[in-house]
Structure formats: C-alpha cells, structure tokens
Short mmCIF file of C-alpha atoms and ligand atoms in Angstrom, two decimals:
data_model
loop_
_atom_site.label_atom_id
_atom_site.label_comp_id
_atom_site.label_asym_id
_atom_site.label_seq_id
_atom_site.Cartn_x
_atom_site.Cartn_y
_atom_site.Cartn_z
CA UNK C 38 12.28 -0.26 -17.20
CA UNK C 39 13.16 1.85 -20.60
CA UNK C 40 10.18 0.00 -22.40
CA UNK C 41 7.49 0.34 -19.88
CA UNK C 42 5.19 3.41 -20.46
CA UNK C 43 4.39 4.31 -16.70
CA UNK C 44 1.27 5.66 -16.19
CA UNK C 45 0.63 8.83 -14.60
CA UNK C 46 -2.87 8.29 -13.62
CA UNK C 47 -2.42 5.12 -11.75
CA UNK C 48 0.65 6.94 -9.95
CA UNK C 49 3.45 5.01 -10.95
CA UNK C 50 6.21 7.34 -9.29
CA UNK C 51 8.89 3.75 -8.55
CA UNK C 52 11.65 3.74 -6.34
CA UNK C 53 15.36 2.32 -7.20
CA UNK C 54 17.84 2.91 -4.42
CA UNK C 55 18.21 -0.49 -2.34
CA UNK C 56 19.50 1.75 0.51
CA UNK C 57 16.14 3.39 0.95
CA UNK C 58 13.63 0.20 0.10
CA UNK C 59 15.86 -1.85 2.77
CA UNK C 60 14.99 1.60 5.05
CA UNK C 61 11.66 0.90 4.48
CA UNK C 62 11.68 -2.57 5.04
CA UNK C 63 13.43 -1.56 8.59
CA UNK C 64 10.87 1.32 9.32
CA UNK C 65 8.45 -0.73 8.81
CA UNK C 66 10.04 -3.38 11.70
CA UNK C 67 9.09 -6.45 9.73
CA UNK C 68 10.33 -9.92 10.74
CA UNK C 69 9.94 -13.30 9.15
CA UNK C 70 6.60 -14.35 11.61
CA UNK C 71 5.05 -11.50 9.99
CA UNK C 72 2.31 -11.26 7.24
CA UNK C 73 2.81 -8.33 5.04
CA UNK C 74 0.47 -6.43 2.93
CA UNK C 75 1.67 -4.62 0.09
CA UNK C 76 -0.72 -1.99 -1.82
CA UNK C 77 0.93 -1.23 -5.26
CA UNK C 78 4.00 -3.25 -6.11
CA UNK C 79 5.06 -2.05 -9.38
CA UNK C 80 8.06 -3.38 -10.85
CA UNK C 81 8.81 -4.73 -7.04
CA UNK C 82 11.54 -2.59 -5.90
CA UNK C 83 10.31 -2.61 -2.35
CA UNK C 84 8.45 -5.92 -3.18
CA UNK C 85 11.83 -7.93 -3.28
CA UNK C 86 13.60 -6.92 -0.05
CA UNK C 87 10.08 -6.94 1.92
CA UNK C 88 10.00 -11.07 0.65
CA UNK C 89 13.54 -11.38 1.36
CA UNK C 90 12.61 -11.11 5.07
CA UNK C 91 11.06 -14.11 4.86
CA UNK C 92 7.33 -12.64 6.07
CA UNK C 93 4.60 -13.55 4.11
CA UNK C 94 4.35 -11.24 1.77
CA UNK C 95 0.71 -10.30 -0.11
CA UNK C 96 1.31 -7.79 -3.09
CA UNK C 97 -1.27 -5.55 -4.83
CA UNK C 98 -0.65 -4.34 -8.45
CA UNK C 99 -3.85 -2.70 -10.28
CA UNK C 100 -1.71 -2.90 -14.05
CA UNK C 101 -1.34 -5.98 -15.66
CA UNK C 102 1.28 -4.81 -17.99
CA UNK C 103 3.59 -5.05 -14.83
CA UNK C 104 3.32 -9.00 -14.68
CA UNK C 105 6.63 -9.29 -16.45
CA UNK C 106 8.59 -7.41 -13.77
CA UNK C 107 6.56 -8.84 -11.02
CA UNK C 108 5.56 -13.11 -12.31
CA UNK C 109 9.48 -14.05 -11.62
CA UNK C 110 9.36 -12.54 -8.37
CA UNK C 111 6.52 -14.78 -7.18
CA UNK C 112 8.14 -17.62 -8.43
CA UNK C 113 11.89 -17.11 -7.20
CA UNK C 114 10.02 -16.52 -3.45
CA UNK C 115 7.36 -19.26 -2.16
CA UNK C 116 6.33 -16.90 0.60
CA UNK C 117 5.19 -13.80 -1.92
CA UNK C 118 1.92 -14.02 -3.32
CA UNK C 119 1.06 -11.24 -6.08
CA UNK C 120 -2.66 -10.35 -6.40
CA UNK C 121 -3.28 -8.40 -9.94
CA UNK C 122 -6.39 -6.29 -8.40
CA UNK C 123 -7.71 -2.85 -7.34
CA UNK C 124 -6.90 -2.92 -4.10
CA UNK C 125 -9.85 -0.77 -2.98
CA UNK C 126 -12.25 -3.14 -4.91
CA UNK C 127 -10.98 -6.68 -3.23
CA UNK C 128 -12.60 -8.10 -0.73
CA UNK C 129 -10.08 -8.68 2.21
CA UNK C 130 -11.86 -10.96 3.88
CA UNK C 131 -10.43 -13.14 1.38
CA UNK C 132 -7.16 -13.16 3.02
CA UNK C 133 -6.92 -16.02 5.63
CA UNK C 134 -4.58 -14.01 8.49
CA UNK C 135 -5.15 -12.94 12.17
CA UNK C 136 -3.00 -10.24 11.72
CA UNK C 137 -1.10 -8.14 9.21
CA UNK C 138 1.55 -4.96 8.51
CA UNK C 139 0.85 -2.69 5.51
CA UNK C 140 3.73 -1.62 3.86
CA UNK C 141 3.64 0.83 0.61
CA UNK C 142 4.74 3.62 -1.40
CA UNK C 143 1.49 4.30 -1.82
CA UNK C 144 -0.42 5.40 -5.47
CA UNK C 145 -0.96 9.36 -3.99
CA UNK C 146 -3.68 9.69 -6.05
CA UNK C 147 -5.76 6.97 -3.55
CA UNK C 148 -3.68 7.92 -0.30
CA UNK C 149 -6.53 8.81 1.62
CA UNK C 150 -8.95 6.10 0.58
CA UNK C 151 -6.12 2.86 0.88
CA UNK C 152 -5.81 4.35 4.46
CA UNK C 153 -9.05 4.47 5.32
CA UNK C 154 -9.72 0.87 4.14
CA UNK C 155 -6.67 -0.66 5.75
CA UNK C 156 -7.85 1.37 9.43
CA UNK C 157 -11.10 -0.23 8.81
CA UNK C 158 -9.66 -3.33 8.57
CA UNK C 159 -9.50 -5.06 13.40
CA UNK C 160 -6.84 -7.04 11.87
CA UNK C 161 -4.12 -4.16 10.74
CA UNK C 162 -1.42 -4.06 13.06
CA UNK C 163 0.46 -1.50 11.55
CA UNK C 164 0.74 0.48 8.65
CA UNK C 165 4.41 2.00 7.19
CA UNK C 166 3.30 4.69 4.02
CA UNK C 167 5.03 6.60 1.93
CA UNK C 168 2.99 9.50 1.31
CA UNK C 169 3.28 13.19 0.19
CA UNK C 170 4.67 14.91 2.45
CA UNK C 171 2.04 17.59 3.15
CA UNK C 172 -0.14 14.44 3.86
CA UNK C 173 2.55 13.18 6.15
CA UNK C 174 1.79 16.46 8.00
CA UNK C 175 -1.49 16.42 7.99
CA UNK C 176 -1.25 12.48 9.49
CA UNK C 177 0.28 13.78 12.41
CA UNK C 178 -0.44 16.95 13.06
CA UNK C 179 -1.26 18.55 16.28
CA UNK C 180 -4.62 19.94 17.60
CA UNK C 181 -5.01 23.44 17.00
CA UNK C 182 -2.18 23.42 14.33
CA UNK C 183 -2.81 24.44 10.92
CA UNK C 184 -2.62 21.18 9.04
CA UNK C 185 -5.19 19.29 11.68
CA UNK C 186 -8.71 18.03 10.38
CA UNK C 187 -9.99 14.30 9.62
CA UNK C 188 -7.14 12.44 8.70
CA UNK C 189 -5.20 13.07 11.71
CA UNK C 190 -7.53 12.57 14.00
CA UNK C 191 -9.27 9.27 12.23
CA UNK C 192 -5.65 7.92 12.12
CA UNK C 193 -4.95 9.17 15.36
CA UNK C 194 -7.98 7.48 17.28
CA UNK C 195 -5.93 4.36 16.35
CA UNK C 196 -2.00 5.08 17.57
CA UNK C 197 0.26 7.76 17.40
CA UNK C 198 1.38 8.13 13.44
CA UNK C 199 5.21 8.98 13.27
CA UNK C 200 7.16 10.36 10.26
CA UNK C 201 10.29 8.11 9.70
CA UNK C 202 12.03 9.58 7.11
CA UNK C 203 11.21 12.86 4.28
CA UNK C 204 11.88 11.55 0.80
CA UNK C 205 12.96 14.03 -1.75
CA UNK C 206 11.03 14.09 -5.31
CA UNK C 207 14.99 13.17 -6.80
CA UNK C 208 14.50 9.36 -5.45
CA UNK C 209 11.55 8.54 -7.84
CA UNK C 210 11.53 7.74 -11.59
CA UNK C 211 9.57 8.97 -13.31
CA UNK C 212 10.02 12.00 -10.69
CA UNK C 213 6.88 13.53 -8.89
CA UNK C 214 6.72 17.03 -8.65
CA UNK C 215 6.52 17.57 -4.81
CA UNK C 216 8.28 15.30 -1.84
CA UNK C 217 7.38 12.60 0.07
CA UNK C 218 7.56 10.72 3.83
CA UNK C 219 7.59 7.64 5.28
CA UNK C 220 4.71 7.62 7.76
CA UNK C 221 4.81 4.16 10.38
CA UNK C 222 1.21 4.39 12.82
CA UNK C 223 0.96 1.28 15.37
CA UNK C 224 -2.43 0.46 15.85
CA UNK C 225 -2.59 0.54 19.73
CA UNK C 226 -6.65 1.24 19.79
CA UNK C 227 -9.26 -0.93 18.85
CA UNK C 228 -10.38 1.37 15.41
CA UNK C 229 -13.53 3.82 15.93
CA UNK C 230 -16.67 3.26 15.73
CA UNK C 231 -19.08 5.03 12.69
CA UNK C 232 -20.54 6.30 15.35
CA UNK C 233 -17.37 8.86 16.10
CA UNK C 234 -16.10 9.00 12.58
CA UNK C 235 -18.97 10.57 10.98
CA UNK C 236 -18.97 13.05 14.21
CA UNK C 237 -14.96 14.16 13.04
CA UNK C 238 -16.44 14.26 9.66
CA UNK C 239 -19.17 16.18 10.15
CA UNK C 240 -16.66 18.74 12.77
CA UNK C 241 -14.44 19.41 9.59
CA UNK C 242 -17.28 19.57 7.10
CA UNK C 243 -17.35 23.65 6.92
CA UNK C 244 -13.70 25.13 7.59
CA UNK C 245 -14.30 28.25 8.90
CA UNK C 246 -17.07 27.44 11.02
CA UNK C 247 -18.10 26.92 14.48
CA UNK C 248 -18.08 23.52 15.74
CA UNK C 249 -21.63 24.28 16.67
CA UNK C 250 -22.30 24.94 13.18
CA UNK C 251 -21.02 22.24 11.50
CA UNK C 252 -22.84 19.56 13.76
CA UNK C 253 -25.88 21.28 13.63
CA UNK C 254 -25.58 21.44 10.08
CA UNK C 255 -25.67 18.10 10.18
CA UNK C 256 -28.57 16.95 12.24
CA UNK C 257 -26.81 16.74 15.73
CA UNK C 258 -28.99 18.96 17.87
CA UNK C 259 -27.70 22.44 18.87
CA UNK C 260 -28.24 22.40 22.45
CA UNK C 261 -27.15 19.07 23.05
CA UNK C 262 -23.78 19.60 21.42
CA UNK C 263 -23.68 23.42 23.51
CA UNK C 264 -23.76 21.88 26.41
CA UNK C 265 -21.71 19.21 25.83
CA UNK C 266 -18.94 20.94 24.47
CA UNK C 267 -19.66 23.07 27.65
CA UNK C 268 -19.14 19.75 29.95
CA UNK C 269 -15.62 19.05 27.76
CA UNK C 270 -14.59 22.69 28.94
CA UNK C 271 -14.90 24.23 25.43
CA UNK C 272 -17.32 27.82 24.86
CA UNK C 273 -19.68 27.41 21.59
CA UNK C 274 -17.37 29.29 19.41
CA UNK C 275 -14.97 26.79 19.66
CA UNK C 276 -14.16 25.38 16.52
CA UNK C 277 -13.04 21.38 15.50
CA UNK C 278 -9.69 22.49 14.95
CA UNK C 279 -9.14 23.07 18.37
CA UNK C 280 -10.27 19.66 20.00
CA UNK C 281 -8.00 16.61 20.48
CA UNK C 282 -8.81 13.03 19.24
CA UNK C 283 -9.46 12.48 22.88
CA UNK C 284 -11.94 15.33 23.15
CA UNK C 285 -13.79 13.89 20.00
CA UNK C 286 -14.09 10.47 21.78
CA UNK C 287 -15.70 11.80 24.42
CA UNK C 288 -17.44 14.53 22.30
CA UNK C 289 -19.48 11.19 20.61
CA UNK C 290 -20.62 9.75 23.75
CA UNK C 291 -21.87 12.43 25.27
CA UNK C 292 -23.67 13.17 21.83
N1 SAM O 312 6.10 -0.26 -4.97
C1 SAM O 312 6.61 0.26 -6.24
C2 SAM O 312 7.84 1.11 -5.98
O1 SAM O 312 8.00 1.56 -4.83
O2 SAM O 312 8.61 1.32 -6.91
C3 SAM O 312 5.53 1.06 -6.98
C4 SAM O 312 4.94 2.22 -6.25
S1 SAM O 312 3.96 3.29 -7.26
C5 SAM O 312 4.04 4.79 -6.32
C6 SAM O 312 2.28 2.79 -6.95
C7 SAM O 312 1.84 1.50 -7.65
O3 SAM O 312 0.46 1.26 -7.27
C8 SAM O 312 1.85 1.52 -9.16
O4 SAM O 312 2.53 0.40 -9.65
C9 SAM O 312 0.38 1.45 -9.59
O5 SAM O 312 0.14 0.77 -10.78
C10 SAM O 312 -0.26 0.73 -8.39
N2 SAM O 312 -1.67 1.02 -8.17
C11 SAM O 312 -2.34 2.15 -8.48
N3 SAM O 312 -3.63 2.05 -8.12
C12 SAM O 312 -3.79 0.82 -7.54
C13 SAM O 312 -4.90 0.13 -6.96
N4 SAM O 312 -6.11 0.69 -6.88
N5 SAM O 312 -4.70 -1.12 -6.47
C14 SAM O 312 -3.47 -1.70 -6.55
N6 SAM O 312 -2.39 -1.09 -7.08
C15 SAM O 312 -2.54 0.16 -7.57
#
C-alpha cells in the first residue's frame, strides 16, 4: 500500500479495519444466494469479506494500476468477478442477474450520479453506501427540514433510506477531510417514472422560490399547478421544501 500513489481525483479514500468492512458486509444483510454489486473496489478491503460470503460478487475498479491488489483476489475466489471499468460508462445490461445488492464506499466525488444509475436500474434490490455524511443527511432527510431537496425524495420514492453507522474521517487512508455514513435504502417501490423525477427536479430548481415558480419556470402551466397544489391542501406560496415524496407522487398525476 506504501508504493501505490492514490489518487485524489478518482477518490481513493480506502478502508483497513476488518471490524468495520465485516460491519458493512452485515449492514448490508448479504447472504451467499445473493448477487452483489460492488462500485469501486480499490485494493479490496471490503471486496474480500463481501466474496467471503459466498454471494456472487461483481466488482468495479476505474484504475488499472490497482490490478495487482485486486487480480489475486479474483483468482483465490471463483464467485468474484472484477470488471476494470467506469462504472457510470458500462452498460449493465451486460450483467446476466434478476436481481442484485449494491454495496460501496463509494468514490464521493460521483456519489450522486452512481446513485442515480443504480435507482434507475428495476433490478436493484438494495443499495448499502458509504457516503459523506452531509449526503447521508440529505438521503434521509425529512420534509420541511433543512437538508431536504432531490436526493431525498428521488431515493425516497423508492424505500425508506436508513443511516447504519457515522464513520469518522480517522478510518480512511489516505484520510478525507470531512466524515462519512453508511446509508442501507431497500427498494420497496417500483422506481419513478421521468415523468415525476423531472417534476422534483424542476420543484428544487430555484431555492428560494415558490413552488409555483419553479414549475412554471419550467413549462408546467401556472394555473394547473395552483390548483392542484390547492387540491393536495397546499396555498401557492408553498414551496418544494415543504411537500413529502408522497405529495410529489400525487403532485405528477394531477399535473
Ligand atoms: N472499496 C475500497 C475501500 O473501501 O477501501 C475503495 C474505496 S475508494 C473510496 C473508491 C474507489 O472507486 C477507488 O478505488 C477509485 O479508483 C474507484 N473509482 C473511482 N471512480 C470510479 C468509477 N467511475 N468507476 C469505478 N470505480 C471508480
């Protein structure tokens, strides 16, 4: 590990302490009839106990320079297959499974889009992230609170995101310079539609504005979305914040 140059841009924070990867391994609830995918496996520290459950385990790793740490690993376990690939360029669809758990300590500076792609994904059945821990708080924050806006309510739509365990910056080598969470969301939904995503989006698209404003901003038409938000029980100076992931559901199809 003294050799390897990590590189800051591609986020290489790793993680050492067995204690905490097998933690993972048991937030994450995975058994052996399980197929695992793994976004970013670095030198394998959380690669290793995730194949020792005996799931099938598919591993990520953007940097070739890592193949050293990682090519003995894929031949000491049969049942862990090591892609070296962007994981936000590969085409899933390549990957012959029904259904699968993500498991990472996710790159932080791609958080946002590696959780969008895997939510996009009918055959995620859960997902088990570490992430910073001011996006753990945005993941499951609470209508009206002060860290709400798209990302908990597009993960939301899907389950009920939980934080299993904070992190501290002191577990990660090199060390990062704020603190994570592990983050475990069950998808329990079948995932939105376009439709209602690019409603959220457009809700959240002006911070301080009306809700009225921001979707008439973007093209929605203004009495249409008065009078909806009237039918939901909301006045028109209500503003995205304030409305649930339920609200937005309904929000759409009345749109
Ligand atoms: N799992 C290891 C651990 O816990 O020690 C490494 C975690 S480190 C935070 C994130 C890893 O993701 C790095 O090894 C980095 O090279 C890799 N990575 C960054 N961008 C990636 C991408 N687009 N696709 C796949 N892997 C990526």
């Amino acid at each position: 590990m003294d050799s390897f140059k990590h590189s800051h841009s591609l986020g290489q924070n790793f993680l050492t302490d067995k204690n905490l990867l097998e933690a993972i391994v048991k937030d994450a609830g995975i058994t052996r009839n399980d197929t695992v995918i793994e976004i970013g496996a670095g030198m394998g520290a959380l690669t290793e106990p995730l194949a020792k459950t005996g799931a099938r385990v598919i591993s990520f790793e953007i940097d070739s320079r890592l193949k050293p740490f990682l090519s003995p690993l894929s031949s000491k376990y049969p049942n862990l297959e090591i892609i070296f690939s962007d994981f936000l360029k590969y085409d899933l669809k390549e990957i012959d499974v029904t259904s699968f758990r993500a498991v990472a300590n996710l790159p932080y500076y791609i958080t946002t889009p590696v959780l969008f792609r895997l939510l996009d994904d009918d055959r995620l059945s859960s997902a088990t992230v570490m992430v910073q821990e001011e996006v753990a708080d945005r993941i499951v924050a609470k209508a009206g609170g002060k860290d709400y806006g798209i990302l908990s309510v597009s993960i939301q739509l899907s389950g009920s995101p939980k934080i299993m365990r904070k992190v501290g910056r002191a577990m990660f080598s090199p060390q990062p310079n704020v603190d994570s969470a592990i983050v475990r969301v069950d998808i329990e939904r079948k995932r939105a539609d376009e439709k209602l995503l690019s409603l959220v989006r457009a809700a959240f698209s002006m911070r301080r504005k009306t809700l009225v404003n921001c979707l008439s901003k973007s093209g929605y038409e203004k009495t249409k979305i008065i009078n909806s938000l009237s039918e939901l029980g909301f006045d028109q100076s209500v503003r995205g914040e304030k409305l649930t992931p339920e609200d937005f559901k309904k929000l759409s199809a009345l749109l």
